Short mmCIF file of N, CA and C in Angstrom, two decimals:
data_model
loop_
_atom_site.label_atom_id
_atom_site.label_comp_id
_atom_site.label_asym_id
_atom_site.label_seq_id
_atom_site.Cartn_x
_atom_site.Cartn_y
_atom_site.Cartn_z
N MET A 1 1.15 -1.22 -0.29
CA MET A 1 -0.08 0.30 -0.01
C MET A 1 1.14 1.33 0.00
N ASN A 2 2.30 1.11 0.96
CA ASN A 2 2.75 2.57 0.93
C ASN A 2 3.26 2.97 -0.48
N LEU A 3 4.26 1.55 -1.26
CA LEU A 3 4.14 1.76 -2.68
C LEU A 3 3.78 2.18 -3.18
N PHE A 4 2.03 2.45 -3.44
CA PHE A 4 1.45 2.86 -4.52
C PHE A 4 0.54 4.44 -3.55
N LEU A 5 1.29 5.05 -2.57
CA LEU A 5 0.83 6.29 -1.99
C LEU A 5 2.14 7.12 -2.62
N ILE A 6 3.47 6.33 -2.60
CA ILE A 6 4.52 7.26 -3.04
C ILE A 6 4.04 7.40 -4.22
N SER A 7 4.00 6.62 -5.29
CA SER A 7 3.86 6.31 -7.18
C SER A 7 3.03 7.45 -7.03
N CYS A 8 1.95 7.73 -6.45
CA CYS A 8 0.86 8.99 -6.37
C CYS A 8 2.20 10.13 -6.25
N ALA A 9 2.81 10.52 -4.73
CA ALA A 9 3.28 11.83 -4.96
C ALA A 9 4.66 12.01 -5.81
N GLU A 10 5.12 10.71 -6.10
CA GLU A 10 5.64 11.18 -7.46
C GLU A 10 5.50 11.72 -8.73
N THR A 11 3.88 11.22 -8.66
CA THR A 11 3.63 11.86 -9.53
C THR A 11 3.06 13.45 -9.28
N LYS A 12 2.17 13.54 -9.01
CA LYS A 12 1.73 14.87 -8.72
C LYS A 12 3.08 15.57 -8.54
N VAL A 13 3.90 15.66 -7.85
CA VAL A 13 5.32 16.17 -7.69
C VAL A 13 5.74 16.54 -9.99
N SER A 14 6.41 15.26 -10.24
CA SER A 14 6.33 15.52 -11.57
C SER A 14 6.01 16.25 -12.35
N GLN A 15 3.99 16.27 -12.17
CA GLN A 15 3.45 17.62 -13.17
C GLN A 15 3.36 18.72 -12.27
N CYS A 16 4.06 18.79 -11.30
CA CYS A 16 4.04 20.57 -10.87
C CYS A 16 5.22 20.62 -11.21
N GLN A 17 6.23 20.27 -11.55
CA GLN A 17 7.96 20.70 -11.97
C GLN A 17 7.03 20.58 -13.85
N LYS A 18 6.44 19.88 -14.25
CA LYS A 18 6.28 20.71 -15.76
C LYS A 18 5.71 22.08 -15.63
N ILE A 19 4.34 22.37 -15.13
CA ILE A 19 4.57 23.27 -14.65
C ILE A 19 5.27 24.49 -14.02
N ILE A 20 6.02 24.15 -13.25
CA ILE A 20 6.90 24.89 -12.80
C ILE A 20 7.73 25.41 -13.67
N LEU A 21 8.44 23.90 -14.12
CA LEU A 21 9.57 24.93 -15.60
C LEU A 21 9.05 25.69 -17.01
N LEU A 22 7.70 25.45 -17.07
CA LEU A 22 7.96 26.46 -18.11
C LEU A 22 7.42 27.92 -17.73
N THR A 23 7.01 27.81 -16.26
CA THR A 23 6.54 29.66 -15.58
C THR A 23 8.05 30.03 -15.91
N GLN A 24 8.93 29.25 -15.24
CA GLN A 24 10.33 29.51 -15.12
C GLN A 24 10.80 29.67 -16.41
N LYS A 25 10.53 28.93 -17.13
CA LYS A 25 11.27 29.42 -18.59
C LYS A 25 10.77 30.45 -19.08
N MET A 26 9.27 30.86 -19.03
CA MET A 26 8.48 32.31 -19.29
C MET A 26 9.31 33.54 -18.42
N SER A 27 9.13 33.46 -17.13
CA SER A 27 9.94 34.23 -17.14
C SER A 27 11.11 34.90 -17.14
N GLU A 28 12.24 33.39 -17.29
CA GLU A 28 13.36 34.09 -17.96
C GLU A 28 13.67 35.25 -19.42
N GLU A 29 12.90 33.79 -20.02
CA GLU A 29 12.80 34.68 -21.27
C GLU A 29 11.95 35.97 -21.38
N SER A 30 11.27 36.20 -20.75
CA SER A 30 10.66 37.58 -20.68
C SER A 30 11.22 39.18 -19.89
N GLU A 31 12.54 38.39 -18.80
CA GLU A 31 12.63 39.45 -18.00
C GLU A 31 13.47 39.95 -19.07
N SER A 32 14.12 39.48 -20.12
CA SER A 32 15.31 40.12 -20.70
C SER A 32 14.90 41.27 -21.78
N TYR A 33 13.23 41.64 -21.42
CA TYR A 33 12.56 42.43 -22.69
C TYR A 33 12.20 43.29 -21.74
N ARG A 34 12.27 43.08 -20.10
CA ARG A 34 11.32 44.01 -19.60
C ARG A 34 11.49 45.60 -19.64
N GLN A 35 13.15 45.90 -20.21
CA GLN A 35 13.32 47.55 -20.22
C GLN A 35 13.63 47.98 -21.15
N THR A 36 13.02 47.02 -22.33
CA THR A 36 13.39 47.63 -23.49
C THR A 36 12.28 48.61 -24.49
N THR A 37 11.90 49.70 -25.33
CA THR A 37 11.45 50.41 -25.80
C THR A 37 11.65 49.78 -27.27
N ASP A 38 11.74 48.98 -27.68
CA ASP A 38 11.84 48.65 -29.20
C ASP A 38 10.70 47.85 -29.28
N ILE A 39 9.52 48.45 -30.22
CA ILE A 39 7.97 47.76 -30.11
C ILE A 39 8.82 46.22 -30.98
N LYS A 40 9.07 46.49 -31.69
CA LYS A 40 9.30 44.89 -32.07
C LYS A 40 10.06 43.82 -31.06
N LYS A 41 10.66 44.42 -30.18
CA LYS A 41 10.87 43.43 -29.53
C LYS A 41 9.62 43.12 -28.33
N VAL A 42 8.72 44.43 -27.68
CA VAL A 42 7.79 44.02 -27.02
C VAL A 42 6.69 43.21 -27.74
N LEU A 43 6.83 43.32 -28.75
CA LEU A 43 5.97 42.14 -29.59
C LEU A 43 6.09 40.61 -30.07
N GLN A 44 7.76 40.41 -29.84
CA GLN A 44 8.06 39.49 -29.45
C GLN A 44 7.64 39.02 -28.23
N VAL A 45 7.72 39.40 -27.17
CA VAL A 45 7.08 39.32 -26.03
C VAL A 45 5.83 38.67 -26.07
N ALA A 46 4.97 39.19 -26.42
CA ALA A 46 3.48 39.09 -26.48
C ALA A 46 3.68 37.94 -27.57
N ASP A 47 4.43 37.46 -29.04
CA ASP A 47 4.37 36.07 -28.73
C ASP A 47 4.80 35.28 -28.03
N LEU A 48 5.73 35.33 -27.47
CA LEU A 48 6.31 34.80 -26.64
C LEU A 48 5.29 34.12 -25.39
N PHE A 49 4.62 34.60 -25.05
CA PHE A 49 3.45 35.26 -24.52
C PHE A 49 2.51 33.78 -24.45
N GLU A 50 1.92 34.19 -26.17
CA GLU A 50 1.00 33.97 -26.48
C GLU A 50 2.02 32.12 -27.08
N GLU A 51 2.53 31.97 -27.25
CA GLU A 51 3.35 30.69 -27.16
C GLU A 51 3.29 29.92 -26.08
N THR A 52 3.54 30.26 -24.97
CA THR A 52 3.66 29.34 -23.73
C THR A 52 2.30 29.61 -23.49
N SER A 53 1.19 29.92 -24.04
CA SER A 53 -0.13 29.61 -23.34
C SER A 53 -0.24 29.05 -23.46
N GLN A 54 0.24 28.42 -25.09
CA GLN A 54 -0.67 27.08 -25.69
C GLN A 54 0.64 25.85 -25.06
N GLN A 55 1.54 26.50 -25.10
CA GLN A 55 1.94 24.84 -24.30
C GLN A 55 1.80 24.53 -23.09
N MET A 56 1.18 25.40 -22.54
CA MET A 56 0.65 24.89 -20.90
C MET A 56 -0.89 24.56 -20.82
N LYS A 57 -1.34 25.16 -22.11
CA LYS A 57 -2.88 23.93 -22.08
C LYS A 57 -2.20 22.51 -22.99
N GLN A 58 -1.03 22.59 -23.25
CA GLN A 58 -0.66 21.13 -23.84
C GLN A 58 -0.38 20.33 -23.41
N LEU A 59 0.25 20.79 -21.65
CA LEU A 59 0.33 19.62 -20.78
C LEU A 59 -0.53 18.89 -20.19
N LYS A 60 0.25 17.44 -20.09
CA LYS A 60 -0.65 16.73 -19.77
C LYS A 60 -0.57 16.24 -18.04
N ILE A 61 -1.75 16.61 -18.09
CA ILE A 61 -1.76 16.90 -16.49
C ILE A 61 -2.81 16.30 -15.71
N GLU A 62 -2.49 15.08 -15.14
CA GLU A 62 -4.16 14.50 -14.35
C GLU A 62 -4.66 15.13 -13.30
N ASP A 63 -3.74 15.33 -12.21
CA ASP A 63 -4.39 15.95 -11.06
C ASP A 63 -5.61 17.39 -11.26
N GLU A 64 -6.58 17.10 -10.89
CA GLU A 64 -7.56 18.08 -10.94
C GLU A 64 -6.92 19.44 -10.32
N GLN A 65 -6.44 19.72 -8.93
CA GLN A 65 -6.26 20.79 -8.48
C GLN A 65 -4.89 21.66 -9.45
N LEU A 66 -3.82 20.42 -10.37
CA LEU A 66 -3.22 21.34 -10.72
C LEU A 66 -3.12 21.55 -12.25
N GLN A 67 -4.17 20.90 -12.97
CA GLN A 67 -5.11 21.29 -13.57
C GLN A 67 -5.76 22.36 -14.04
N GLU A 68 -5.88 23.02 -12.64
CA GLU A 68 -6.36 24.50 -12.26
C GLU A 68 -5.49 25.38 -12.73
N TYR A 69 -4.97 25.21 -11.75
CA TYR A 69 -3.02 25.85 -12.04
C TYR A 69 -2.56 26.16 -13.23
N GLN A 70 -2.95 25.26 -14.28
CA GLN A 70 -2.58 25.14 -15.63
C GLN A 70 -3.22 25.93 -15.97
N LYS A 71 -4.85 25.94 -15.97
CA LYS A 71 -5.53 26.59 -16.89
C LYS A 71 -5.32 28.31 -16.63
N GLY A 72 -5.08 28.11 -15.51
CA GLY A 72 -4.78 29.47 -14.94
C GLY A 72 -3.88 30.13 -15.52
N PHE A 73 -2.75 29.47 -15.48
CA PHE A 73 -1.23 30.05 -16.38
C PHE A 73 -1.52 30.82 -17.65
N ALA A 74 -2.46 29.34 -17.85
CA ALA A 74 -1.84 30.07 -19.68
C ALA A 74 -3.54 30.83 -20.12
N ASP A 75 -4.26 31.15 -18.76
CA ASP A 75 -5.22 31.47 -19.09
C ASP A 75 -4.48 33.32 -18.97
N ILE A 76 -3.54 33.76 -17.94
CA ILE A 76 -2.35 34.71 -17.59
C ILE A 76 -1.46 34.72 -18.33
N TYR A 77 -1.06 34.25 -19.30
CA TYR A 77 -0.06 33.91 -20.92
C TYR A 77 -0.55 34.68 -21.74
N GLN A 78 -1.82 34.10 -22.12
CA GLN A 78 -2.66 34.48 -23.10
C GLN A 78 -3.27 36.30 -23.28
N GLY A 79 -3.63 36.66 -21.19
CA GLY A 79 -3.84 37.55 -21.37
C GLY A 79 -2.80 38.99 -21.41
N ASN A 80 -1.63 38.26 -20.84
CA ASN A 80 -0.37 39.06 -21.38
C ASN A 80 0.00 39.31 -23.19
N ALA A 81 -0.14 38.64 -23.26
CA ALA A 81 0.23 38.65 -25.16
C ALA A 81 -0.85 39.70 -25.64
N ASP A 82 -2.55 39.35 -25.03
CA ASP A 82 -3.59 40.30 -25.51
C ASP A 82 -3.02 41.67 -25.11
N THR A 83 -2.89 42.09 -24.07
CA THR A 83 -2.34 43.07 -23.51
C THR A 83 -1.34 44.04 -24.10
N THR A 84 -0.27 43.09 -23.95
CA THR A 84 0.68 43.51 -24.49
C THR A 84 0.64 44.12 -25.76
N ARG A 85 -0.11 43.38 -26.72
CA ARG A 85 -0.32 43.96 -28.32
C ARG A 85 -1.53 44.93 -28.00
N GLN A 86 -2.34 45.28 -26.77
CA GLN A 86 -3.11 46.95 -27.34
C GLN A 86 -2.52 47.27 -26.33
N PHE A 87 -1.37 47.54 -25.72
CA PHE A 87 -0.69 48.48 -25.07
C PHE A 87 0.28 49.31 -26.09
N VAL A 88 0.91 48.59 -26.93
CA VAL A 88 1.90 48.68 -28.60
C VAL A 88 0.70 49.71 -29.25
N ALA A 89 -0.28 49.12 -29.43
CA ALA A 89 -1.25 49.80 -30.31
C ALA A 89 -1.79 51.77 -29.68
N ALA A 90 -2.01 50.86 -28.70
CA ALA A 90 -2.55 52.39 -27.68
C ALA A 90 -0.95 53.44 -28.08
N LEU A 91 0.01 53.05 -27.97
CA LEU A 91 1.26 54.22 -28.15
C LEU A 91 1.33 54.43 -29.55
N ASN A 92 1.23 53.44 -30.44
CA ASN A 92 1.20 53.44 -31.85
C ASN A 92 0.25 54.92 -32.35
N ASP A 93 -0.88 54.92 -31.85
CA ASP A 93 -1.81 55.84 -31.12
C ASP A 93 -1.60 56.92 -30.51
N LYS A 94 -0.95 56.98 -29.50
CA LYS A 94 -0.48 57.84 -28.68
C LYS A 94 -1.85 58.12 -27.65
N ASP A 95 -2.68 57.05 -27.66
CA ASP A 95 -3.72 57.39 -26.74
C ASP A 95 -3.48 56.99 -25.28
N ILE A 96 -2.25 57.84 -24.74
CA ILE A 96 -2.15 57.71 -23.44
C ILE A 96 -3.10 56.78 -22.45
N ASP A 97 -4.20 57.48 -21.43
CA ASP A 97 -4.92 57.16 -21.19
C ASP A 97 -5.21 55.51 -21.17
N THR A 98 -5.51 54.99 -22.41
CA THR A 98 -5.84 52.91 -22.95
C THR A 98 -3.94 52.93 -22.68
N ALA A 99 -3.48 53.49 -22.76
CA ALA A 99 -1.77 52.96 -22.30
C ALA A 99 -2.04 52.77 -20.60
N LYS A 100 -2.08 53.18 -20.36
CA LYS A 100 -2.11 53.60 -18.41
C LYS A 100 -2.97 52.86 -18.18
N LEU A 101 -4.04 52.31 -18.74
CA LEU A 101 -4.91 51.55 -18.39
C LEU A 101 -4.73 50.08 -18.60
N ILE A 102 -4.10 49.99 -19.72
CA ILE A 102 -3.38 48.38 -20.09
C ILE A 102 -2.66 48.04 -18.93
N GLN A 103 -2.05 48.92 -19.23
CA GLN A 103 -0.64 49.43 -18.24
C GLN A 103 -1.02 48.21 -16.55
N GLN A 104 -1.96 48.81 -15.80
CA GLN A 104 -2.73 48.72 -15.10
C GLN A 104 -2.91 47.17 -15.10
N GLN A 105 -3.53 46.72 -16.42
CA GLN A 105 -4.07 45.45 -16.23
C GLN A 105 -3.17 44.34 -16.62
N VAL A 106 -1.91 44.50 -17.16
CA VAL A 106 -0.99 43.71 -16.84
C VAL A 106 0.19 43.67 -15.73
N GLN A 107 -0.06 44.37 -14.78
CA GLN A 107 0.55 44.76 -13.88
C GLN A 107 -0.79 43.50 -12.75
N GLN A 108 -2.08 44.15 -12.78
CA GLN A 108 -3.34 42.74 -12.34
C GLN A 108 -2.55 41.10 -12.90
N LEU A 109 -2.43 41.14 -13.49
CA LEU A 109 -2.10 39.89 -14.87
C LEU A 109 -1.02 39.90 -13.41
N GLY A 110 0.40 40.34 -13.60
CA GLY A 110 1.41 39.87 -13.04
C GLY A 110 0.96 39.45 -11.40
N LYS A 111 0.07 39.83 -10.55
CA LYS A 111 -0.16 39.93 -9.63
C LYS A 111 -0.69 38.75 -9.46
N LYS A 112 -1.88 38.06 -9.55
CA LYS A 112 -2.02 36.98 -10.38
C LYS A 112 -1.26 36.39 -10.54
N GLU A 113 -0.10 36.22 -11.43
CA GLU A 113 0.43 35.24 -11.55
C GLU A 113 1.21 35.24 -10.33
N GLN A 114 1.74 35.85 -10.06
CA GLN A 114 2.45 35.51 -8.31
C GLN A 114 1.27 34.60 -7.43
N ASP A 115 0.53 35.11 -7.38
CA ASP A 115 -0.57 34.73 -5.90
C ASP A 115 -0.83 33.17 -7.10
N LEU A 116 -1.21 32.91 -7.84
CA LEU A 116 -0.85 31.74 -8.52
C LEU A 116 0.16 30.79 -8.07
N GLY A 117 1.24 31.11 -9.05
CA GLY A 117 2.63 30.50 -8.24
C GLY A 117 2.93 30.06 -6.79
N THR A 118 2.23 30.85 -6.20
CA THR A 118 2.47 30.97 -4.07
C THR A 118 1.82 29.95 -4.14
N GLU A 119 0.13 30.38 -4.81
CA GLU A 119 -0.61 28.75 -4.02
C GLU A 119 -0.48 27.44 -4.42
N MET A 120 0.21 27.29 -5.76
CA MET A 120 0.01 26.34 -6.79
C MET A 120 2.33 25.01 -5.49
N ASN A 121 2.68 26.33 -5.59
CA ASN A 121 4.12 25.86 -4.72
C ASN A 121 3.37 25.18 -3.47
N ALA A 122 2.18 26.01 -3.12
CA ALA A 122 2.14 25.27 -1.24
C ALA A 122 1.17 23.93 -1.36
N TYR A 123 0.64 23.71 -2.77
CA TYR A 123 0.04 22.61 -2.80
C TYR A 123 0.66 21.54 -3.60
N CYS A 124 1.58 21.72 -4.02
CA CYS A 124 2.74 21.00 -4.65
C CYS A 124 3.76 20.57 -3.23
N GLN A 125 3.99 21.15 -2.52
CA GLN A 125 4.73 20.82 -1.73
C GLN A 125 3.89 19.89 -0.25
N GLU A 126 2.47 19.63 -0.46
CA GLU A 126 1.41 18.87 0.55
C GLU A 126 1.95 17.63 0.20
N ASN A 127 1.71 16.84 1.31
CA ASN A 127 2.21 15.31 1.23
C ASN A 127 0.43 14.97 1.25
#
């Protein structure tokens, strides 16, 4: 009976690792673009967010709670892709009010991502 329980715990851990590795990769790749003013690079970040959202959705996760975290991260990354493109469009149109509003949305998505990561890490460390 104990072998079965250990086996399940490893499965949960390995599923956690899949999500964590993808979120870390996204964080590392987007970090290098954080201070750029080059619109092309900013749009590349949007593409990166969208790509990561798709990769997150494609992970094979069986744990129901982890599926919720997986969906949450995928939605956040898609939201980041969309708002980044909207931000660039607002800047191109010189619509500063919209750009400021979108910037707040990006900050809210960042907070949601942090909170989701903290919650998932706690779940992944449970026995």
